Tab-separated table of C-alpha atoms and ligand atoms in Angstrom:
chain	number	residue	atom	x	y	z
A	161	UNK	CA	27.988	-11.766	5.776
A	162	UNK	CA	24.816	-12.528	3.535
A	163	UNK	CA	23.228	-9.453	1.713
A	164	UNK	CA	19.925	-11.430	2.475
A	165	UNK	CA	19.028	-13.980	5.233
A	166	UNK	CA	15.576	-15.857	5.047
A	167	UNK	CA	13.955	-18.178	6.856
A	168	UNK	CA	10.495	-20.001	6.688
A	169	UNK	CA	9.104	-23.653	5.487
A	170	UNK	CA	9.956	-25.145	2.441
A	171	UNK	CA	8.152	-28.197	1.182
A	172	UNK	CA	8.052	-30.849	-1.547
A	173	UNK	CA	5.936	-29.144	-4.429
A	174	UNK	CA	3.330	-31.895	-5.751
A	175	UNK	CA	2.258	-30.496	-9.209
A	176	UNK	CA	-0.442	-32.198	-11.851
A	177	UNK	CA	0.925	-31.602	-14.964
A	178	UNK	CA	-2.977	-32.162	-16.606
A	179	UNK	CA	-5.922	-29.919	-16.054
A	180	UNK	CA	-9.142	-31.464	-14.460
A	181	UNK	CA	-9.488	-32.797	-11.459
A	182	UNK	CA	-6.695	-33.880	-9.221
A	183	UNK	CA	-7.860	-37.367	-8.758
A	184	UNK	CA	-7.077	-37.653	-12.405
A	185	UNK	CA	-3.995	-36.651	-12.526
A	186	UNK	CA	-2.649	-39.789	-13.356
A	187	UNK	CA	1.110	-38.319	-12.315
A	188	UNK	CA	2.398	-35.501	-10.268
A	189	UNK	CA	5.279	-33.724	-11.016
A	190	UNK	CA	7.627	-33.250	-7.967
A	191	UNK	CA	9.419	-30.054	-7.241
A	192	UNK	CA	9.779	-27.985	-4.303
A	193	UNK	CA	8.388	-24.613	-2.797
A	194	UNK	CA	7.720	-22.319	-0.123
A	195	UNK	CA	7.166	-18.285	-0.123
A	196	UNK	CA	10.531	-18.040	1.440
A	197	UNK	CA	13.483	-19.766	-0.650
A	198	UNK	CA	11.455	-19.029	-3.437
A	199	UNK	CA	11.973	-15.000	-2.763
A	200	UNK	CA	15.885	-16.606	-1.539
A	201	UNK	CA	16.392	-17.850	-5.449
A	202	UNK	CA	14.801	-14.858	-7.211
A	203	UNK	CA	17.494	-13.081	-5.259
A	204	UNK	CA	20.496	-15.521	-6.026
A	205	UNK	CA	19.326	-15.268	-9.634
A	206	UNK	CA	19.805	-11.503	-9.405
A	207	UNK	CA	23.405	-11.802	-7.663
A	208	UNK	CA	22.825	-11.934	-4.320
A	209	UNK	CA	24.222	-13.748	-1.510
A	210	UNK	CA	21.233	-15.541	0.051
A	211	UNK	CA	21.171	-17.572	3.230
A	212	UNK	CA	17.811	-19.533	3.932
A	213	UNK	CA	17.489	-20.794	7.439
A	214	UNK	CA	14.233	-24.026	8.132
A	215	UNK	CA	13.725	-27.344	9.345
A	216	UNK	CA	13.427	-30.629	6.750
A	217	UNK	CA	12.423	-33.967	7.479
A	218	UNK	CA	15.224	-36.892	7.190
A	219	UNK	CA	13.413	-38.166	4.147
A	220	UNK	CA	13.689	-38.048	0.534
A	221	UNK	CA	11.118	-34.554	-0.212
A	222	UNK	CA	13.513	-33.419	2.902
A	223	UNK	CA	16.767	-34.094	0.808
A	224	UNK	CA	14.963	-32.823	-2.704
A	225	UNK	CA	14.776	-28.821	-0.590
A	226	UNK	CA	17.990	-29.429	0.183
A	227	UNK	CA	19.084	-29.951	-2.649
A	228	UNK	CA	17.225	-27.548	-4.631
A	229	UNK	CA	18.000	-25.296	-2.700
A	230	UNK	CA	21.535	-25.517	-2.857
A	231	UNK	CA	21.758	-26.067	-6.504
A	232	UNK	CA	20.505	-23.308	-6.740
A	233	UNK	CA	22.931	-21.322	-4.633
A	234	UNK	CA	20.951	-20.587	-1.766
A	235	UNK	CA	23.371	-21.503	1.553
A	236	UNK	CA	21.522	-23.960	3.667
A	237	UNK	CA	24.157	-24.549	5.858
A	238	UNK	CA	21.507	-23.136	8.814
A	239	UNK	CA	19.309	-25.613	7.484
A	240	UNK	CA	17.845	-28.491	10.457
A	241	UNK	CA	17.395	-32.142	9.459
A	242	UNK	CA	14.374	-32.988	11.852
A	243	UNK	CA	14.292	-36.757	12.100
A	244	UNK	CA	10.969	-36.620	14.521
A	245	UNK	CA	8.906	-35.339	11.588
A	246	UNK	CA	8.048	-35.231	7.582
A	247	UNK	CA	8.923	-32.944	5.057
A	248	UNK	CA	6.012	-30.733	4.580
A	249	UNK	CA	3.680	-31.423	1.143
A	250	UNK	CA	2.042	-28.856	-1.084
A	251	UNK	CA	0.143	-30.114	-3.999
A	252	UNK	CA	-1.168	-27.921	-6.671
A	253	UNK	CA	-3.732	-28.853	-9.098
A	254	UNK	CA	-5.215	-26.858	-12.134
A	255	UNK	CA	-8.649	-27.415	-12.418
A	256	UNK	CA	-9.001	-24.316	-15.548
A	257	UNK	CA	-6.133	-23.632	-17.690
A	258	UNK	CA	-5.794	-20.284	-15.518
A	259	UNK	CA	-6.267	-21.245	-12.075
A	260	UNK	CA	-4.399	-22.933	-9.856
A	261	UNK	CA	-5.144	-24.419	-6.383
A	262	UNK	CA	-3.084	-25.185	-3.602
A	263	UNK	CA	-3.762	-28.132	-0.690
A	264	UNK	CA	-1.391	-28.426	2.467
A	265	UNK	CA	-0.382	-31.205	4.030
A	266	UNK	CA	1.838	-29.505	6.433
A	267	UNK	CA	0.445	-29.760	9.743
A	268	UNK	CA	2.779	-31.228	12.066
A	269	UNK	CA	5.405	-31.482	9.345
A	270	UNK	CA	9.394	-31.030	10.004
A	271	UNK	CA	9.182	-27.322	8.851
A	272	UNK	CA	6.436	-26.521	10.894
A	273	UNK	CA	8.503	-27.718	14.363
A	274	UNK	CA	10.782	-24.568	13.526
A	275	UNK	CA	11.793	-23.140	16.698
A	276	UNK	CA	13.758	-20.206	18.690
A	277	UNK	CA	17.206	-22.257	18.781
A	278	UNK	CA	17.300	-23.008	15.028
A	279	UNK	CA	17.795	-19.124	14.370
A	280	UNK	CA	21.756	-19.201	14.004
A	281	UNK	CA	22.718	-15.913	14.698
A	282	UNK	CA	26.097	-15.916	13.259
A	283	UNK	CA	24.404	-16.642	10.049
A	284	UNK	CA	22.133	-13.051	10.501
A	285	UNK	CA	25.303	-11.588	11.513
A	286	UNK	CA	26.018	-8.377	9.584
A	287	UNK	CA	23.328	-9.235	7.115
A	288	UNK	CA	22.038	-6.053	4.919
A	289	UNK	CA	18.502	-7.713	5.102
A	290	UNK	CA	16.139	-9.850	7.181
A	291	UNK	CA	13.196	-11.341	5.238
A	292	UNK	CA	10.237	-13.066	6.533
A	293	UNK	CA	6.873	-13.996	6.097
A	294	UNK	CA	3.429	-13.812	7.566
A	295	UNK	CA	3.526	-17.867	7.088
A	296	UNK	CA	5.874	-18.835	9.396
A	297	UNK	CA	4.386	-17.731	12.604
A	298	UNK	CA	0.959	-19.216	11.274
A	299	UNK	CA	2.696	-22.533	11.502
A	300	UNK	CA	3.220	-23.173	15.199
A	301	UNK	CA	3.833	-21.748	18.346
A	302	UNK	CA	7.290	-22.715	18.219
A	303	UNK	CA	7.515	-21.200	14.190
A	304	UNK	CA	6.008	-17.816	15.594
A	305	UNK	CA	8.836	-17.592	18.604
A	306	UNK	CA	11.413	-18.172	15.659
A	307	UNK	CA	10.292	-15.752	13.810
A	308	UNK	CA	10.643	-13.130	17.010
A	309	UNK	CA	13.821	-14.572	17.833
A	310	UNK	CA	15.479	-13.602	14.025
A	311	UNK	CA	13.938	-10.345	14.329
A	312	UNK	CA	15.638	-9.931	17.963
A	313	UNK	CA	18.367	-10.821	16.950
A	314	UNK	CA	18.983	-9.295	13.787
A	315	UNK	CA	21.978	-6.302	14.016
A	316	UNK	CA	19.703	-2.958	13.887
A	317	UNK	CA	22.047	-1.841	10.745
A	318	UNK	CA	19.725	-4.932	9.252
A	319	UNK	CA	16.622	-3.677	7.054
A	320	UNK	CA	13.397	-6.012	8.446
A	321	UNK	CA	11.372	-6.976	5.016
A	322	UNK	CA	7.836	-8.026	5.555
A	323	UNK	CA	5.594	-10.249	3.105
A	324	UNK	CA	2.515	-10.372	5.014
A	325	UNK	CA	1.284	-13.785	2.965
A	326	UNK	CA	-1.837	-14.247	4.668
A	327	UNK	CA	-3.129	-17.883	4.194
A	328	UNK	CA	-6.169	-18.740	4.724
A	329	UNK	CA	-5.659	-22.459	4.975
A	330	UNK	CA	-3.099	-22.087	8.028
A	331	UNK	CA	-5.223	-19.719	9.839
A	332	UNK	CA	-8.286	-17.541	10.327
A	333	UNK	CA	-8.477	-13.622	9.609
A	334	UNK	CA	-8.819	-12.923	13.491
A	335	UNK	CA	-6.045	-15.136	14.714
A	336	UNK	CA	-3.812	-13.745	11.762
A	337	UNK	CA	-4.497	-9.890	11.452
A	338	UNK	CA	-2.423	-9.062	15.605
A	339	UNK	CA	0.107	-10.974	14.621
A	340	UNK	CA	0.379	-9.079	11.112
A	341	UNK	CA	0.450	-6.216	12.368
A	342	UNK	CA	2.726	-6.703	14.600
A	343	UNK	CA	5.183	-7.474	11.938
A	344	UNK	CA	4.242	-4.594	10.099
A	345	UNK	CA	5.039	-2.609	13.225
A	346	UNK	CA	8.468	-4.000	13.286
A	347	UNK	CA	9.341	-3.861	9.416
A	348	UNK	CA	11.479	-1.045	6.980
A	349	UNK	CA	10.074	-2.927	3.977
A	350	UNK	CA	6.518	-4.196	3.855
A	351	UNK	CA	4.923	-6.249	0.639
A	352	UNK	CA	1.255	-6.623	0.450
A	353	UNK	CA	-1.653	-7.343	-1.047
A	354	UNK	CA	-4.792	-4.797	-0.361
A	355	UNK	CA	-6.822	-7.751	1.420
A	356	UNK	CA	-4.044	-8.019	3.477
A	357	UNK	CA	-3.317	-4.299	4.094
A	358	UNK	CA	-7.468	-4.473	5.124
A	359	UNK	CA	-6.577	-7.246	7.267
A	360	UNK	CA	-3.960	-5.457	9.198
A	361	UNK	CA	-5.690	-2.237	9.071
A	362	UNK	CA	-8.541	-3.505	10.713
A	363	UNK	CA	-10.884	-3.053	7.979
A	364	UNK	CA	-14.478	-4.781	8.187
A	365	UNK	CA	-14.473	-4.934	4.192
A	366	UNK	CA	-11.346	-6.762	4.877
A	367	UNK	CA	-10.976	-9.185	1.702
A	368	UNK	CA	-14.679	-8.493	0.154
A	369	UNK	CA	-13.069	-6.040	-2.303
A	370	UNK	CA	-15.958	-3.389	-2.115
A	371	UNK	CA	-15.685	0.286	-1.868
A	372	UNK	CA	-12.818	1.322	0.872
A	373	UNK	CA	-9.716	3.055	0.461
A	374	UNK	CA	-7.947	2.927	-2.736
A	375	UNK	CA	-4.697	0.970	-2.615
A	376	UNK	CA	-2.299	4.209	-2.096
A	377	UNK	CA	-4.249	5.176	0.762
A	378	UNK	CA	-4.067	1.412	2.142
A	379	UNK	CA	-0.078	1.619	1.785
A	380	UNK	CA	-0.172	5.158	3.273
A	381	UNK	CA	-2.370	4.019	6.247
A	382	UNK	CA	-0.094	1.164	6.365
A	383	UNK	CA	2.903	3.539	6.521
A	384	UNK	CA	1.428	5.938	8.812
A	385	UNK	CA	1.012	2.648	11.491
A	386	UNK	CA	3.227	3.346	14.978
A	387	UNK	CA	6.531	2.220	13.853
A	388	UNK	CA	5.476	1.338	10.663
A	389	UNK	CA	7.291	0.689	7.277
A	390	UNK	CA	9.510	3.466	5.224
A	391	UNK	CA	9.068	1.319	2.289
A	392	UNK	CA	5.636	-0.044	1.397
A	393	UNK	CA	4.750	-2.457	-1.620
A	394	UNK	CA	1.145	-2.932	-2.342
A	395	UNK	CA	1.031	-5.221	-5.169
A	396	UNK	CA	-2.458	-6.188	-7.406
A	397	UNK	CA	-1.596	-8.976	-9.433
A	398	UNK	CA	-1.929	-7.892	-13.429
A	399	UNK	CA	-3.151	-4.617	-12.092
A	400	UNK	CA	0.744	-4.194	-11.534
A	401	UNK	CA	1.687	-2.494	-7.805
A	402	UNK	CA	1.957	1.240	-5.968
A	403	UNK	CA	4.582	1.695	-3.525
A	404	UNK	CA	4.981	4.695	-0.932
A	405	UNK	CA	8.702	5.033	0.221
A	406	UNK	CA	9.227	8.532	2.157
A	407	UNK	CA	5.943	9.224	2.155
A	408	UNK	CA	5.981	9.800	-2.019
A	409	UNK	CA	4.160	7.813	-4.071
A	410	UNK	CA	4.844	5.896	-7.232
A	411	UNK	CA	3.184	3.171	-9.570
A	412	UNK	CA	5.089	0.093	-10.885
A	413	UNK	CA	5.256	-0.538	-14.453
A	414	UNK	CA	2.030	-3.028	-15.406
A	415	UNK	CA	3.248	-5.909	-18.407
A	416	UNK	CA	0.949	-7.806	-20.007
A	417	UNK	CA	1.825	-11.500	-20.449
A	418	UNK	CA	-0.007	-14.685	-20.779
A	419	UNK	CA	-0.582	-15.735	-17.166
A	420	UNK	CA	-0.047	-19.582	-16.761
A	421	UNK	CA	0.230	-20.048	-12.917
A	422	UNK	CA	-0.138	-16.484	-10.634
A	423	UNK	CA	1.168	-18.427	-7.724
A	424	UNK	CA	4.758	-17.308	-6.833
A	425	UNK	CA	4.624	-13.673	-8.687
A	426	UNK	CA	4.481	-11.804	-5.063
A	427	UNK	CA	7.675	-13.815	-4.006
A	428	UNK	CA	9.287	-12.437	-7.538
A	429	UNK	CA	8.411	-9.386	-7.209
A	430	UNK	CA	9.462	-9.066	-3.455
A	431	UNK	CA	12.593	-10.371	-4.753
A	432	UNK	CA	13.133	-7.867	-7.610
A	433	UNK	CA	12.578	-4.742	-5.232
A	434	UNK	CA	15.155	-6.189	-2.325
A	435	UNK	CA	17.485	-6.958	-4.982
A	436	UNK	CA	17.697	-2.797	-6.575
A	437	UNK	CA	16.871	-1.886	-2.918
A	438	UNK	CA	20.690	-3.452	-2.421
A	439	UNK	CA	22.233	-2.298	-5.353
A	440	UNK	CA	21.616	0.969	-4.232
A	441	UNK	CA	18.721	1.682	-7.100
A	442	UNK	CA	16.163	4.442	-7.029
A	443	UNK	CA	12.161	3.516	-5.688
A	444	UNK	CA	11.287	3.404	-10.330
A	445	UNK	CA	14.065	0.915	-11.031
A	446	UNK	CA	13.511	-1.194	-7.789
A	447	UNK	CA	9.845	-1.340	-9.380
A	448	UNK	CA	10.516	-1.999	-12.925
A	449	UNK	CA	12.836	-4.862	-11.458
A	450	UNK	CA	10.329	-6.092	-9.554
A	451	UNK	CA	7.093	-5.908	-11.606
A	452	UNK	CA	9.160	-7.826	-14.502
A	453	UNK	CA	10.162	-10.668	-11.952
A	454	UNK	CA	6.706	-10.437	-11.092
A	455	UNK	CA	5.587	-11.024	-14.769
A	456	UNK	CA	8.380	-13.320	-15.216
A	457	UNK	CA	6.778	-15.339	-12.820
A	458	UNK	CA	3.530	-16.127	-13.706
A	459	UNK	CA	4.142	-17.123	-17.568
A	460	UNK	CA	5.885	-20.220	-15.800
A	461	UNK	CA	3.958	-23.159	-13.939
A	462	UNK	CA	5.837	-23.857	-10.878
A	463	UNK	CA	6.630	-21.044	-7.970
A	464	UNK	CA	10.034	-20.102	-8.755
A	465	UNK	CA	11.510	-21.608	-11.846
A	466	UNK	CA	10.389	-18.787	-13.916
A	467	UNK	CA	12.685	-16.467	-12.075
A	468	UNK	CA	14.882	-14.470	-14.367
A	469	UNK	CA	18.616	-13.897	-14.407
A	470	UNK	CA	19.394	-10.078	-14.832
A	471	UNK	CA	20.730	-10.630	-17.988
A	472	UNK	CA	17.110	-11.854	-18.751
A	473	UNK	CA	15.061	-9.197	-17.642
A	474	UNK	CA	15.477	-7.782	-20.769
A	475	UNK	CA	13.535	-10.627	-22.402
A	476	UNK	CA	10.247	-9.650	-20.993
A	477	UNK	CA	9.712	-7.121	-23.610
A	478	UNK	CA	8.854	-10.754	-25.603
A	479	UNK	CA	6.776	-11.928	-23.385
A	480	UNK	CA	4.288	-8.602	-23.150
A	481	UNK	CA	1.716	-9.408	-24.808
A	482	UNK	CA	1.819	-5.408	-25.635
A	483	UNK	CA	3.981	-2.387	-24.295
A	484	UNK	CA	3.956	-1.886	-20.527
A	485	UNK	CA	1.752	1.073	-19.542
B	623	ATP	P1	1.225	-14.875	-4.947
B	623	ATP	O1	0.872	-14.919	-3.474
B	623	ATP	O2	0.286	-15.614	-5.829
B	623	ATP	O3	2.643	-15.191	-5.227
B	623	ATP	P2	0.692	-12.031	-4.635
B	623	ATP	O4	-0.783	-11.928	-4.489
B	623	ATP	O5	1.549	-11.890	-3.449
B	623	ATP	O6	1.072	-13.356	-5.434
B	623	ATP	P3	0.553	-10.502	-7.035
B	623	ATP	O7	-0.030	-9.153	-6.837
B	623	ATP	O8	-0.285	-11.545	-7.646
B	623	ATP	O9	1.210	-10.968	-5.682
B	623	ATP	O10	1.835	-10.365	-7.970
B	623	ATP	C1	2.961	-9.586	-7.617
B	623	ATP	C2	3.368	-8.702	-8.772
B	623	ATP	O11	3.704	-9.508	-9.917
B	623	ATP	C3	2.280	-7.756	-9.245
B	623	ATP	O12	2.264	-6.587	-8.456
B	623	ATP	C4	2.703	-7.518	-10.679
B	623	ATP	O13	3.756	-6.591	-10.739
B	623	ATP	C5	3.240	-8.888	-11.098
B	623	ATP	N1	2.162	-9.710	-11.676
B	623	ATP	C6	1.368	-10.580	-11.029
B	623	ATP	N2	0.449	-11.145	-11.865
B	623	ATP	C7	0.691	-10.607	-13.080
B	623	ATP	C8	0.088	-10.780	-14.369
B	623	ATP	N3	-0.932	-11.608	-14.576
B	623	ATP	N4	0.603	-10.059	-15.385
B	623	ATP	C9	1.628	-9.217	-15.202
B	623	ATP	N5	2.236	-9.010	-14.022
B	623	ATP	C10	1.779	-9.694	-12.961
């Protein structure tokens, strides 16, 4: 059995290695990415057995996931070649030397046509951990009844981990904040961001960042939900992260690096906790793990490349720019 099994869209990663405007560009560097496999190699670089389970088109991007995936030790064996549709595009451009921004074009691609019967359940078998994403079921009808039918079927000695991901670009707050919450309602281990955590808690400052609940409360509230999550992540970018597990609180380690590209650092850090979570590692060293893939992550351009080995983590007390807090 797989410690972790993940599944969700990954596409070919279109990245302009210039700043300025994308028509400019002059050449794209082509990689791959999606929030899943990305959290699938953070894990396989920490020592896990990681299965990743999603549809690719029967084209070239298609075989580059594939791939990339696998070189990367990630089993795609559950992996569909869709021959009806393309591998899904993502194409980031960097219009400041800090900021990144991401286009789609993923409507209607192979990943996107995920459905109920591509869930192989012998691959979930016995897993330790479920993870998926609050992507997935904004991708299609067919994506969202996938997503129910992994967490059906998963074996109940199988810990459900949430990443809420709300995207903006797939679908509207309204549309997205049921269907969060349902996961929520269904998780052991929920990651989050506090717009999300507004979003799902039904908050009508939801996103605007003014005066609510400060972001312990939001991961209490969030705990305190029927059914809702043991373990809860609330992470704030370079503001570092707050977790409540048991009901106790506790406060991630914060690093200060040079930020390149913050796209990716959630799917690090989400990776970091699950990995201590499975070594059997107490709520601080699941965070410190976490916070440094998380920190790992962003002094990289591209979503997961940056991801360290164990035998790296060490190496982040180089990157800070100054000691952690
Ligand atoms: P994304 O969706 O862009 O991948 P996210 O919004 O889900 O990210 P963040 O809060 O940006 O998640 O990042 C996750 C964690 O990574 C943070 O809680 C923090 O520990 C670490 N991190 C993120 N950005 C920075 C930064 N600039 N400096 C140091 N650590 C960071």
């Amino acid at each position: 059995p797989f410690d972790v099994v993940t599944l969700g869209e990954t596409m070919a990663l279109l990245s302009a290695p210039r700043i300025g405007p994308l028509r400019h560009a002059r050449s794209l560097d082509v990689a791959v990415g999606g929030a899943e496999s990305n959290v699938a190699v953070g894990l396989t670089r920490l020592g896990l057995r990681v299965a990743w389970l999603g549809r690719i088109g029967d084209d070239e991007f298609g075989r580059l996931v594939h791939g990339t995936l696998a070189g990367e030790g990630v089993d795609v064996s559950g992996a569909v070649v869709d021959p009806g549709a393309p591998t899904g595009l993502m194409v980031k451009a960097r219009r400041t030397n800090t900021s990144t921004e991401v286009t789609y074009y993923r409507a209607g691609s192979a990943g996107s046509r995920l459905c109920r019967k591509d869930v192989d359940a012998a691959l979930l078998r016995g897993a330790r951990v479920l993870h998926v994403t609050g992507i997935t079921p904004a991708l299609s009808a067919s994506a969202r009844d996938a997503v129910d039918a992994a967490l059906a079927e998963a074996d109940t000695g199988t810990l459900v981990s949430v990443d809420l991901n709300y995207r903006q670009a797939l679908w509207p707050p309204a549309d997205a904040a049921p269907v969060l919450r349902r996961l929520v309602e269904r998780c052991d281990v929920l990651f989050a961001t506090e717009s999300e955590a507004r979003l799902v808690l039904g908050d009508p400052r939801a996103g605007s960042g003014a005066d609510g609940p400060s972001p312990v409360e939001l991961a209490v509230q969030l705990a305190d939900l029927p059914g809702g999550p043991r373990q809860v992540l609330l992470k704030r970018g370079a503001r570092g992260a707050v977790a409540v597990v048991d009901g106790a609180v506790y406060e991630a380690p914060r690093h200060h690096v040079e930020a390149v590209d913050p796209v990716g650092a959630g799917d690090a850090f989400a990776a970091g906790y699950l990995a201590e979570l499975l070594a059997g590692s107490d709520v601080p060293a699941r965070l410190a793990t976490a916070a440094a893939a998380g920190a790992f992550a962003v002094t990289v351009s591209g979503d997961w490349e940056g991801l360290p080995r164990r035998d790296e983590l060490a190496l982040l007390q180089l990157l800070d720019a100054d000691d952690a807090v």
